[in-house]
Backbone as a ProteinNet text record, in pm:
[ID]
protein_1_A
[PRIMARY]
XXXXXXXXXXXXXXXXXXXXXXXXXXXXXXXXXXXXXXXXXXXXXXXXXXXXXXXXXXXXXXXXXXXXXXXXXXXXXXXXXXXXXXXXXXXXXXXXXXXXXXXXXXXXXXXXXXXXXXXXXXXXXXX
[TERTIARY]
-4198.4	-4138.7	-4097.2	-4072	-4057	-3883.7	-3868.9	-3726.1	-3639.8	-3722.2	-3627.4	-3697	-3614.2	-3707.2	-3839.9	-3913.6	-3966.9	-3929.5	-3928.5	-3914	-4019.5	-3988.4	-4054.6	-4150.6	-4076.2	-4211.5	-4322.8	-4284.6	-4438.6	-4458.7	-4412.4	-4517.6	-4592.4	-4508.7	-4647.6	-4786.5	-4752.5	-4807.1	-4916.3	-4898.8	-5008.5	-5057.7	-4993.2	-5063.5	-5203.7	-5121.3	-5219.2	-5368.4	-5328.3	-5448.3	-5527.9	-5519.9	-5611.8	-5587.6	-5660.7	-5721.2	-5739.5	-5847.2	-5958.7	-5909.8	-5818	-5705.7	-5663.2	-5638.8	-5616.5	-5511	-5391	-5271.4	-5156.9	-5058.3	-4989	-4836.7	-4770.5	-4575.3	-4574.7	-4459.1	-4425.9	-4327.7	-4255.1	-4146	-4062.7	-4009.7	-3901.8	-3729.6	-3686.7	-3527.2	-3423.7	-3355.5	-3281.1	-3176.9	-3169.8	-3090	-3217.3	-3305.3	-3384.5	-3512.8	-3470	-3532.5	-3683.2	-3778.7	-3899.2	-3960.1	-3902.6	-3886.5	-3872.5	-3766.4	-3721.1	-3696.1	-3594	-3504.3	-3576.5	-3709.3	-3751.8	-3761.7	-3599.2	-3495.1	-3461.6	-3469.4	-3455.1	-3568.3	-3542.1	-3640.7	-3735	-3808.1	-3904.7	-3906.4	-3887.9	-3844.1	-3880.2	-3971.7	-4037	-4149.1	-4210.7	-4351.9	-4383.6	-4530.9	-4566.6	-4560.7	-4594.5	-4612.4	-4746.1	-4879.6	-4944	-4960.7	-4941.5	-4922.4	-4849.5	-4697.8	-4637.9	-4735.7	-4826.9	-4913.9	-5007.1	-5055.3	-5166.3	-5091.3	-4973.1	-4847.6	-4840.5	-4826.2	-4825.6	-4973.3	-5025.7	-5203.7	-5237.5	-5212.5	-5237.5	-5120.9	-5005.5	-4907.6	-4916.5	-5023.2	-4939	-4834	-4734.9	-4613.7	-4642.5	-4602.9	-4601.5	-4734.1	-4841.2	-4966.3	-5038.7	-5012.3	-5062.1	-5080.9	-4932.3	-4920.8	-4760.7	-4708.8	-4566.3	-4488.7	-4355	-4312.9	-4275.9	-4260.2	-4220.7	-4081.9	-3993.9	-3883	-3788.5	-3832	-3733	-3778.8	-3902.9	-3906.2	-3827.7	-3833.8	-3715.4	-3608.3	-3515.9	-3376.3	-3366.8	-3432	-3420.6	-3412.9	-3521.6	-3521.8	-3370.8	-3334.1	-3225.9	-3086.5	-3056.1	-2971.7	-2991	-3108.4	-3100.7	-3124.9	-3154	-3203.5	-3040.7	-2929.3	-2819.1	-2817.3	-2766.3	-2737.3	-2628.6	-2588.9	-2392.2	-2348.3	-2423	-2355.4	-2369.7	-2274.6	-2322.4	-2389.7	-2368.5	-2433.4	-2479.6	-2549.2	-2587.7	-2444	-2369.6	-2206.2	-2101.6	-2151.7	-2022.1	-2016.4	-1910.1	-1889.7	-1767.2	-1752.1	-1701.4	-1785	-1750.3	-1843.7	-1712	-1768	-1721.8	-1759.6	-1793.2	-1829.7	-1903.8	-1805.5	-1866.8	-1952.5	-1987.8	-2137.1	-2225.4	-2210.6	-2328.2	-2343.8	-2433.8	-2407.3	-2398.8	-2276.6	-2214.9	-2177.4	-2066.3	-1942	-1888.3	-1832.1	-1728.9	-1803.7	-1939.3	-1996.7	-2072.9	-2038.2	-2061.3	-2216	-2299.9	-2410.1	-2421.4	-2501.6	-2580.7	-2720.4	-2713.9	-2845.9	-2856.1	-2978.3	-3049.6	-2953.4	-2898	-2848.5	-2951.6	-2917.5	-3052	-3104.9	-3190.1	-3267.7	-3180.1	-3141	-3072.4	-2883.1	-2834.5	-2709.7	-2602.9	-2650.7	-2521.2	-2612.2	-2504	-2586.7	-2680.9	-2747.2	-2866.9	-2810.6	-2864.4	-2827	-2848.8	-2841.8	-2867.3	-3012.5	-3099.8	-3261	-3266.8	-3211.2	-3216.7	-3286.3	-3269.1	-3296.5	-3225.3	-3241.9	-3160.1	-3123	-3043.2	-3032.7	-3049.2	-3093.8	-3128.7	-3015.8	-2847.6	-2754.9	-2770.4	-2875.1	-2832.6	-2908.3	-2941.1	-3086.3	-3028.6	-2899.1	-2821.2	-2865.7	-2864.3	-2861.8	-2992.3	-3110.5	-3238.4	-3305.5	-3275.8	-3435.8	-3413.5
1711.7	1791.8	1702.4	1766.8	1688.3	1651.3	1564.2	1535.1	1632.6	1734.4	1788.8	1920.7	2045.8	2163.1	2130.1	2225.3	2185.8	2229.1	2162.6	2194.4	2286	2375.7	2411.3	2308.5	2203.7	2092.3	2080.5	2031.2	2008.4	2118.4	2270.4	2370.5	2377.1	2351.7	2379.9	2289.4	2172.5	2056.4	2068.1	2106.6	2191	2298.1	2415.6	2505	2427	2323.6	2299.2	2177.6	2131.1	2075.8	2133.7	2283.6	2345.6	2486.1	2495.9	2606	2686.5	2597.9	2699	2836.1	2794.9	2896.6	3022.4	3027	3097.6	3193.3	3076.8	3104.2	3130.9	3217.2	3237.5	3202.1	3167.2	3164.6	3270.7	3247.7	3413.5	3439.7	3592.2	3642.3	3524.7	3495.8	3408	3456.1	3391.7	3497.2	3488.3	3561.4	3580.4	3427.6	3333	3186.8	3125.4	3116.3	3051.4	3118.3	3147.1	3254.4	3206.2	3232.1	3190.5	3044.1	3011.1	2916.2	2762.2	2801.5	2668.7	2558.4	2601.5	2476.6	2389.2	2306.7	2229.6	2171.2	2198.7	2066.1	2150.4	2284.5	2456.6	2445.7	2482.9	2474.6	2631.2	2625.6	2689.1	2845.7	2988.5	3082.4	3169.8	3255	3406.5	3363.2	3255.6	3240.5	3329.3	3356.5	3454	3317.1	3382.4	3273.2	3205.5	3309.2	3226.6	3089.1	3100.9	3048.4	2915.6	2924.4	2805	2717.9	2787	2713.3	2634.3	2661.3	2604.6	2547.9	2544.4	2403.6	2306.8	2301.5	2184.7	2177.6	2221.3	2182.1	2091.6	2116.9	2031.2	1886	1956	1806.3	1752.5	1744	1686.2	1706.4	1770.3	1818.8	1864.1	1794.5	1849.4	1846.5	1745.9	1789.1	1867.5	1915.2	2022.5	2177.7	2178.4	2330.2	2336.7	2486	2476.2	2486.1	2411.2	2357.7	2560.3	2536.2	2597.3	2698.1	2778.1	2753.8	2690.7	2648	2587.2	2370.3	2371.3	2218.7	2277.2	2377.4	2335.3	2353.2	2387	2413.1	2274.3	2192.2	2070.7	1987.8	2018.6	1868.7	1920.9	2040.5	2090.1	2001.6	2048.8	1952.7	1810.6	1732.5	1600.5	1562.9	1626.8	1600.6	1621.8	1674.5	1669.9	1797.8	1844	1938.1	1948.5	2081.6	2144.7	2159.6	2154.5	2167.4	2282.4	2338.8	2492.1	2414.2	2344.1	2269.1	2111.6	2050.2	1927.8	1781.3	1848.9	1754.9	1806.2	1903.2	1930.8	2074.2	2135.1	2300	2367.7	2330.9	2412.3	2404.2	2466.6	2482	2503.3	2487.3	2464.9	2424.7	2493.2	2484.2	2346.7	2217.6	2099.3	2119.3	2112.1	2120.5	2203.1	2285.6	2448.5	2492.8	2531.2	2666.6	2810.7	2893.6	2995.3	3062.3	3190.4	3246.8	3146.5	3097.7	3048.1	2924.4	2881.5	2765.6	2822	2718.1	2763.1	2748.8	2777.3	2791.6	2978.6	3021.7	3203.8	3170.5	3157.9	3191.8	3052.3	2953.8	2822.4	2752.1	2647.5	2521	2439.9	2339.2	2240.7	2144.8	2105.6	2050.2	1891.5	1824.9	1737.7	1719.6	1827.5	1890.5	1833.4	1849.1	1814.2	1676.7	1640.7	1496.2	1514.7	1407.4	1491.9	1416.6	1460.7	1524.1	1384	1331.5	1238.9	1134.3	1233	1207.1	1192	1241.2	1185.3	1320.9	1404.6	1589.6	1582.1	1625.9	1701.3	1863.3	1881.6	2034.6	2156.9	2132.6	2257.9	2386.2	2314.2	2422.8	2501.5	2399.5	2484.7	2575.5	2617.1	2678.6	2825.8	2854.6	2992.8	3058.6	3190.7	3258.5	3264.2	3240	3130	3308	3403.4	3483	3585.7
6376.9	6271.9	6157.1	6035.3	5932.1	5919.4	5821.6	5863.1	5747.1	5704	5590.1	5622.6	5606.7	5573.2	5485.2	5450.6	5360.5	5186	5107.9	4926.4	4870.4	4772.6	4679.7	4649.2	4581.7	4526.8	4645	4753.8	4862.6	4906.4	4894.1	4931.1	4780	4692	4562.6	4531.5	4576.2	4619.6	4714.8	4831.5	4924.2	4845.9	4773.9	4690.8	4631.7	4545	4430.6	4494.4	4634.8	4674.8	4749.8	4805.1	4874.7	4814	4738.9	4628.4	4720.4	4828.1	4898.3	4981.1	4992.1	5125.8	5002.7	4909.7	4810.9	4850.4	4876.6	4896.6	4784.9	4783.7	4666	4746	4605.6	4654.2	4677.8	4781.2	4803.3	4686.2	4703.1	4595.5	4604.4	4487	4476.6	4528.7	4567.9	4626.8	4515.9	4516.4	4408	4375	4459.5	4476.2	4360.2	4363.2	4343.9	4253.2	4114.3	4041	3967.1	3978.6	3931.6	4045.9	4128	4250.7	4144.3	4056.2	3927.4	4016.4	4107.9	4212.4	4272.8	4241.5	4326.1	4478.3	4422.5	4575.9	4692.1	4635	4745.7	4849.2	4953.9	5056.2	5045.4	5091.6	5060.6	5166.2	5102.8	5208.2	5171	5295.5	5274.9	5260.2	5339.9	5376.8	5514.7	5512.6	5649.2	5748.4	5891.8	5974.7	5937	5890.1	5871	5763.3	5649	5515.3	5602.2	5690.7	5738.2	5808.4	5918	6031	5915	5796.8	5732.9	5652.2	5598.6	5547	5653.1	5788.7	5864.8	5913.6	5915.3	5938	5827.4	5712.3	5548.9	5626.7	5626.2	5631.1	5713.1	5864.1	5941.6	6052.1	5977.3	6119.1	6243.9	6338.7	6522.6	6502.4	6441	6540.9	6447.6	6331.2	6270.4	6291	6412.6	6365	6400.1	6383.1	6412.6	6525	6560.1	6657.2	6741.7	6869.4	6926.9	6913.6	6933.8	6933.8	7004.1	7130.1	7180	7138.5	7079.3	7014.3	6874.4	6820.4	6697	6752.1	6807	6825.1	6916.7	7021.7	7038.2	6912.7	6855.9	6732.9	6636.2	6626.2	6555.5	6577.5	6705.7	6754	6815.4	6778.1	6749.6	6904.4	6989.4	7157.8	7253.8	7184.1	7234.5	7314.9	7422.2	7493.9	7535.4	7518.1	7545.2	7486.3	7318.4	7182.2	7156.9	7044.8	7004.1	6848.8	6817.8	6686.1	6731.4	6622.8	6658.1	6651.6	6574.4	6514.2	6642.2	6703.2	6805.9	6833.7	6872	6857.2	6753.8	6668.9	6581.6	6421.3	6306.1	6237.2	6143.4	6003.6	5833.4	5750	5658.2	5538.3	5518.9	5528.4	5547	5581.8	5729	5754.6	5831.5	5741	5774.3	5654.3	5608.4	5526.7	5578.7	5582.4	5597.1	5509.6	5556.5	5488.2	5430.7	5321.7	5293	5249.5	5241.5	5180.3	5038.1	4960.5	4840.2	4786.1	4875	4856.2	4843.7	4730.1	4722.7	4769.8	4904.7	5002.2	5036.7	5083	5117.1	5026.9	5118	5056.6	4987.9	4895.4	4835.7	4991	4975.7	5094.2	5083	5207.8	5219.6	5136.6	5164	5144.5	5234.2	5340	5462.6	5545.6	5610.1	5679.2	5787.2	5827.3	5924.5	6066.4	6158.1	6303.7	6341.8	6525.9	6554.9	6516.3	6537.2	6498.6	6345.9	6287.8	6076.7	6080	6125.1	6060	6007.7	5843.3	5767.1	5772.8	5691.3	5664.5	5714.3	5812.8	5931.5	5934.1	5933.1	5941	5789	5695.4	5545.6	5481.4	5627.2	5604.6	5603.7	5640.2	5689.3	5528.4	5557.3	5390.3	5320.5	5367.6	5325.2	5278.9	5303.4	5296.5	5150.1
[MASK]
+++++++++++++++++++++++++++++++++++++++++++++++++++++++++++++++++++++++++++++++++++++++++++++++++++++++++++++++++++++++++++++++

């Protein structure tokens, strides 16, 4: 898996080197208007459009991780956690209620997990 969600910039980036797939952005979300935010992770792709983003990149092998390989790599290989930092949660580091993010945090926002995952909790709010 990659160590960051993925950005606007490298899904447009994959856009613009495989024409052939004649893939489009999806709707832009209202956080992220005309998909301007570069640094915004990238949200309201189908499953397929994602499987042929890590087939192009690389990730897990070239296709997408499982759910139980993301929620491992999430929490950094730790088990008994309700998060990868421990079991309680704030603003600090999640995006939630009460974090001042309107939808997807910017990509590399909060610190990353044991493994150097970023942003995974800032993904809350994303669609």
């Amino acid at each position: 898996m990659g160590e960051t969600p993925v950005t606007v910039a490298a899904y447009k980036r994959f856009l613009k080197e495989r024409p052939e797939l004649d893939l489009q952005l999806p709707e832009p979300p209202t956080f992220n208007p005309g998909w301007s935010k570069e640094h915004q992770p990238i949200v309201r792709v189908t499953w397929d459009q994602a499987q042929a983003y890590c087939a192009w990149a690389g990730e897990t092998g070239g296709r997408l991780p499982t759910e139980a390989q993301w929620e491992y790599a999430a929490r950094g290989g730790k088990d008994g956690l309700r998060y990868p930092w421990g079991n309680e949660i704030t603003p600090g580091n999640a995006n939630y209620e009460g974090s001042p993010w309107k939808g997807a945090s910017p990509v590399r926002t909060y610190l990353p997990n044991a493994w150097g995952s970023m942003t995974w909790p800032g993904m809350s709010g994303s669609g």
